[in-house]
């Protein structure tokens, strides 16, 4: 190899490394969109609450506002069913809105429409933090199946476990900060003020948490595809049995 060959070789290695990093980032981005619903999931999360606070701001009618929010949630589910799309995000939205509607109707306080969702956010924040402290970060449990690695990151991929821990801390702290804003407003602000601020805080904290998760995982080691490993083991076992059968036939 001449001295002229070395720069080309180094350039090829750099190009391959850059391509691998780009592929890892693309895979991570696609997995995050799949796990958290993408743009449509965000719309389905925001729209019912936005409709509720808009109608309540106009006419101060709890019943009409609640029924409209629940109706649009059901419509979103029906649209997904017709299109044969994944319905888990739409269904979770329906349940969240339904709890809010029931709670507000029972108490007669329109602000209570938002309370179940706020309590859920607080519980989720604590779940992210507690599971990370326990060594099983929640974001890893959520994304492991999406990346086809299941729980292999816990014992076989320490760099990836560290990235999941960082991401879970990010989610937990961001959601706690959101709760620190909303719960005082629940006591001090009126329904419309709380509603508009809650709608405004739906997407930005979520996008920040998703972005930080993407940053941490894009820099982490690639996932171990346990499904591919199992398929390879099955193929190897089939090949071994075929060889054994062939050997027995030869002896006969």
Short mmCIF file of C-alpha atoms in Angstrom, two decimals:
data_model
loop_
_atom_site.label_atom_id
_atom_site.label_comp_id
_atom_site.label_asym_id
_atom_site.label_seq_id
_atom_site.Cartn_x
_atom_site.Cartn_y
_atom_site.Cartn_z
CA UNK A 1 0.00 0.00 0.00
CA UNK A 2 1.39 3.38 -0.96
CA UNK A 3 1.09 6.60 0.98
CA UNK A 4 -1.49 7.73 -1.55
CA UNK A 5 -3.73 4.82 -0.61
CA UNK A 6 -3.98 5.69 3.10
CA UNK A 7 -6.07 8.88 2.85
CA UNK A 8 -8.56 7.01 0.67
CA UNK A 9 -8.78 4.20 3.23
CA UNK A 10 -9.21 6.63 6.13
CA UNK A 11 -11.84 8.52 4.16
CA UNK A 12 -13.75 5.30 3.47
CA UNK A 13 -13.66 4.40 7.16
CA UNK A 14 -14.88 7.85 8.12
CA UNK A 15 -17.64 7.66 5.53
CA UNK A 16 -18.79 4.26 6.82
CA UNK A 17 -18.74 5.50 10.41
CA UNK A 18 -20.73 8.60 9.50
CA UNK A 19 -23.23 6.46 7.59
CA UNK A 20 -23.61 4.11 10.56
CA UNK A 21 -24.24 7.06 12.87
CA UNK A 22 -26.78 8.50 10.43
CA UNK A 23 -28.53 5.12 10.20
CA UNK A 24 -28.61 4.82 14.00
CA UNK A 25 -30.13 8.28 14.32
CA UNK A 26 -32.72 7.50 11.64
CA UNK A 27 -33.69 4.22 13.33
CA UNK A 28 -33.93 5.96 16.70
CA UNK A 29 -36.08 8.73 15.26
CA UNK A 30 -38.43 6.23 13.60
CA UNK A 31 -38.71 4.20 16.81
CA UNK A 32 -39.53 7.28 18.87
CA UNK A 33 -42.24 8.31 16.41
CA UNK A 34 -43.70 4.81 16.57
CA UNK A 35 -43.58 4.66 20.37
CA UNK A 36 -45.03 8.10 21.05
CA UNK A 37 -47.46 8.44 18.17
CA UNK A 38 -45.75 11.04 16.00
CA UNK A 39 -47.57 14.14 14.78
CA UNK A 40 -50.99 12.47 14.76
CA UNK A 41 -50.49 11.30 18.34
CA UNK A 42 -49.71 14.86 19.41
CA UNK A 43 -52.82 16.17 17.64
CA UNK A 44 -54.97 13.51 19.31
CA UNK A 45 -53.49 14.48 22.67
CA UNK A 46 -54.11 18.21 22.29
CA UNK A 47 -57.39 18.43 20.37
CA UNK A 48 -59.91 17.29 23.05
CA UNK A 49 -58.53 19.62 25.72
CA UNK A 50 -58.28 22.47 23.23
CA UNK A 51 -61.91 21.98 22.21
CA UNK A 52 -63.03 21.83 25.85
CA UNK A 53 -61.33 25.06 26.89
CA UNK A 54 -62.38 26.86 23.69
CA UNK A 55 -66.06 26.06 24.14
CA UNK A 56 -65.96 26.73 27.88
CA UNK A 57 -64.26 30.08 27.29
CA UNK A 58 -67.11 31.06 24.95
CA UNK A 59 -70.21 29.86 26.80
CA UNK A 60 -69.08 28.66 30.28
CA UNK A 61 -71.16 25.49 29.80
CA UNK A 62 -69.47 22.50 31.42
CA UNK A 63 -71.77 19.89 29.88
CA UNK A 64 -71.45 21.07 26.26
CA UNK A 65 -67.67 21.47 26.61
CA UNK A 66 -67.24 18.01 28.14
CA UNK A 67 -69.49 16.28 25.60
CA UNK A 68 -67.69 17.98 22.69
CA UNK A 69 -64.27 16.90 24.02
CA UNK A 70 -65.43 13.31 24.48
CA UNK A 71 -67.10 13.26 21.06
CA UNK A 72 -63.98 14.41 19.22
CA UNK A 73 -61.94 11.76 21.06
CA UNK A 74 -64.33 9.07 19.89
CA UNK A 75 -64.21 10.41 16.33
CA UNK A 76 -60.41 10.17 16.37
CA UNK A 77 -60.65 6.52 17.42
CA UNK A 78 -63.21 5.75 14.70
CA UNK A 79 -60.99 7.39 12.07
CA UNK A 80 -58.07 5.22 13.13
CA UNK A 81 -60.25 2.10 13.07
CA UNK A 82 -61.47 2.93 9.56
CA UNK A 83 -57.91 3.51 8.38
CA UNK A 84 -56.76 0.38 10.26
CA UNK A 85 -54.08 2.37 12.06
CA UNK A 86 -52.69 1.77 15.54
CA UNK A 87 -55.35 2.88 18.01
CA UNK A 88 -53.46 2.78 21.32
CA UNK A 89 -52.79 6.53 21.40
CA UNK A 90 -56.35 7.41 20.41
CA UNK A 91 -57.79 4.97 22.96
CA UNK A 92 -55.59 6.37 25.72
CA UNK A 93 -56.89 9.82 24.78
CA UNK A 94 -60.50 8.65 25.02
CA UNK A 95 -59.96 7.13 28.46
CA UNK A 96 -58.21 10.27 29.68
CA UNK A 97 -60.99 12.52 28.41
CA UNK A 98 -63.67 10.18 29.78
CA UNK A 99 -62.13 10.26 33.26
CA UNK A 100 -61.96 14.03 33.09
CA UNK A 101 -65.59 14.30 31.96
CA UNK A 102 -66.86 11.99 34.71
CA UNK A 103 -64.81 13.74 37.37
CA UNK A 104 -65.97 17.21 36.32
CA UNK A 105 -69.61 16.11 36.07
CA UNK A 106 -69.50 14.56 39.55
CA UNK A 107 -68.00 17.61 41.23
CA UNK A 108 -69.64 20.25 39.05
CA UNK A 109 -66.28 22.02 38.84
CA UNK A 110 -65.04 22.48 35.28
CA UNK A 111 -61.41 22.59 36.45
CA UNK A 112 -61.74 18.98 37.53
CA UNK A 113 -61.85 18.02 33.84
CA UNK A 114 -58.08 18.51 33.89
CA UNK A 115 -57.35 16.94 37.28
CA UNK A 116 -57.13 13.23 36.27
CA UNK A 117 -54.65 14.09 33.52
CA UNK A 118 -52.58 16.16 35.93
CA UNK A 119 -52.51 13.33 38.47
CA UNK A 120 -51.52 10.90 35.70
CA UNK A 121 -48.68 13.21 34.65
CA UNK A 122 -47.42 13.36 38.25
CA UNK A 123 -47.61 9.59 38.60
CA UNK A 124 -45.77 9.11 35.31
CA UNK A 125 -43.03 11.51 36.38
CA UNK A 126 -42.53 9.58 39.61
CA UNK A 127 -42.56 6.28 37.67
CA UNK A 128 -39.73 7.49 35.42
CA UNK A 129 -37.65 8.55 38.41
CA UNK A 130 -38.35 5.55 40.66
CA UNK A 131 -37.72 2.96 37.93
CA UNK A 132 -34.44 4.67 37.02
CA UNK A 133 -33.29 4.62 40.64
CA UNK A 134 -34.27 0.94 40.77
CA UNK A 135 -32.04 0.24 37.75
CA UNK A 136 -34.86 -0.47 35.30
CA UNK A 137 -35.51 2.89 33.60
CA UNK A 138 -39.05 3.11 32.31
CA UNK A 139 -38.09 4.51 28.90
CA UNK A 140 -36.08 1.32 28.31
CA UNK A 141 -39.12 -0.80 29.12
CA UNK A 142 -41.15 1.26 26.64
CA UNK A 143 -38.63 1.37 23.80
CA UNK A 144 -36.94 -2.03 24.24
CA UNK A 145 -39.62 -3.93 22.28
CA UNK A 146 -39.70 -1.18 19.63
CA UNK A 147 -35.97 -1.63 19.02
CA UNK A 148 -36.39 -5.46 19.14
CA UNK A 149 -33.95 -5.62 22.06
CA UNK A 150 -36.50 -6.29 24.82
CA UNK A 151 -34.55 -6.25 28.13
CA UNK A 152 -31.16 -7.20 26.69
CA UNK A 153 -29.91 -3.67 27.45
CA UNK A 154 -30.11 -4.36 31.20
CA UNK A 155 -27.29 -6.93 31.33
CA UNK A 156 -25.67 -7.06 27.89
CA UNK A 157 -25.52 -3.43 26.77
CA UNK A 158 -24.41 -1.13 29.62
CA UNK A 159 -23.92 1.89 27.35
CA UNK A 160 -27.50 1.63 26.19
CA UNK A 161 -28.76 1.16 29.75
CA UNK A 162 -26.98 4.37 30.71
CA UNK A 163 -28.65 6.20 27.82
CA UNK A 164 -32.06 4.90 28.89
CA UNK A 165 -31.36 6.07 32.44
CA UNK A 166 -30.48 9.57 31.23
CA UNK A 167 -33.60 9.69 29.07
CA UNK A 168 -35.81 8.52 31.94
CA UNK A 169 -34.35 11.19 34.23
CA UNK A 170 -35.10 13.76 31.53
CA UNK A 171 -38.71 12.61 31.21
CA UNK A 172 -39.22 12.50 34.97
CA UNK A 173 -37.77 15.94 35.67
CA UNK A 174 -39.54 17.59 32.73
CA UNK A 175 -42.90 16.18 33.80
CA UNK A 176 -42.26 17.19 37.41
CA UNK A 177 -41.53 20.72 36.25
CA UNK A 178 -44.81 20.69 34.32
CA UNK A 179 -46.68 19.55 37.42
CA UNK A 180 -44.99 22.28 39.47
CA UNK A 181 -46.62 24.81 37.14
CA UNK A 182 -50.06 23.20 36.78
CA UNK A 183 -50.98 22.18 40.32
CA UNK A 184 -50.66 25.69 41.82
CA UNK A 185 -52.72 26.98 38.90
CA UNK A 186 -55.40 24.38 39.68
CA UNK A 187 -55.91 26.11 43.03
CA UNK A 188 -55.30 29.73 42.08
CA UNK A 189 -56.37 30.18 38.43
CA UNK A 190 -59.84 29.96 36.93
CA UNK A 191 -60.90 27.23 34.51
CA UNK A 192 -60.08 29.09 31.30
CA UNK A 193 -56.65 30.21 32.51
CA UNK A 194 -55.77 26.70 33.65
CA UNK A 195 -57.10 25.22 30.42
CA UNK A 196 -55.17 27.47 28.06
CA UNK A 197 -51.93 27.08 30.00
CA UNK A 198 -52.37 23.30 30.10
CA UNK A 199 -52.95 23.22 26.33
CA UNK A 200 -49.87 25.39 25.82
CA UNK A 201 -47.82 22.96 27.94
CA UNK A 202 -48.98 19.83 26.13
CA UNK A 203 -46.50 19.75 23.26
CA UNK A 204 -43.30 21.71 24.19
CA UNK A 205 -42.32 19.58 27.24
CA UNK A 206 -43.14 16.43 25.28
CA UNK A 207 -41.00 17.49 22.33
CA UNK A 208 -38.13 18.43 24.65
CA UNK A 209 -38.24 15.01 26.33
CA UNK A 210 -38.41 13.20 22.98
CA UNK A 211 -35.53 15.27 21.62
CA UNK A 212 -33.33 14.53 24.64
CA UNK A 213 -34.21 10.84 24.36
CA UNK A 214 -33.19 10.93 20.70
CA UNK A 215 -29.89 12.64 21.58
CA UNK A 216 -29.03 10.12 24.30
CA UNK A 217 -29.94 7.05 22.24
CA UNK A 218 -28.32 8.28 19.03
CA UNK A 219 -25.01 8.40 20.89
CA UNK A 220 -25.53 5.05 22.62
CA UNK A 221 -24.36 1.65 21.34
CA UNK A 222 -26.75 0.03 18.85
CA UNK A 223 -29.49 -2.23 20.26
CA UNK A 224 -29.02 -5.99 20.39
CA UNK A 225 -31.67 -7.54 18.15
CA UNK A 226 -32.76 -10.46 20.32
CA UNK A 227 -35.35 -11.51 17.75
CA UNK A 228 -32.65 -11.91 15.11
CA UNK A 229 -30.56 -13.87 17.61
CA UNK A 230 -33.45 -16.23 18.32
CA UNK A 231 -34.05 -16.74 14.61
CA UNK A 232 -30.34 -17.45 14.09
CA UNK A 233 -30.40 -19.98 16.94
CA UNK A 234 -33.45 -21.68 15.43
CA UNK A 235 -31.75 -21.88 12.04
CA UNK A 236 -28.59 -23.27 13.62
CA UNK A 237 -30.63 -25.86 15.51
CA UNK A 238 -32.41 -26.88 12.30
CA UNK A 239 -29.07 -27.17 10.52
CA UNK A 240 -27.67 -29.29 13.36
CA UNK A 241 -30.66 -31.62 13.26
CA UNK A 242 -30.40 -31.89 9.47
CA UNK A 243 -26.71 -32.79 9.74
CA UNK A 244 -27.47 -35.37 12.43
CA UNK A 245 -30.22 -36.90 10.28
CA UNK A 246 -27.90 -36.98 7.26
CA UNK A 247 -25.21 -38.67 9.34
CA UNK A 248 -27.65 -41.35 10.54
CA UNK A 249 -28.79 -42.01 6.96
CA UNK A 250 -25.17 -42.37 5.87
CA UNK A 251 -24.52 -44.93 8.62
CA UNK A 252 -27.56 -46.89 7.51
#
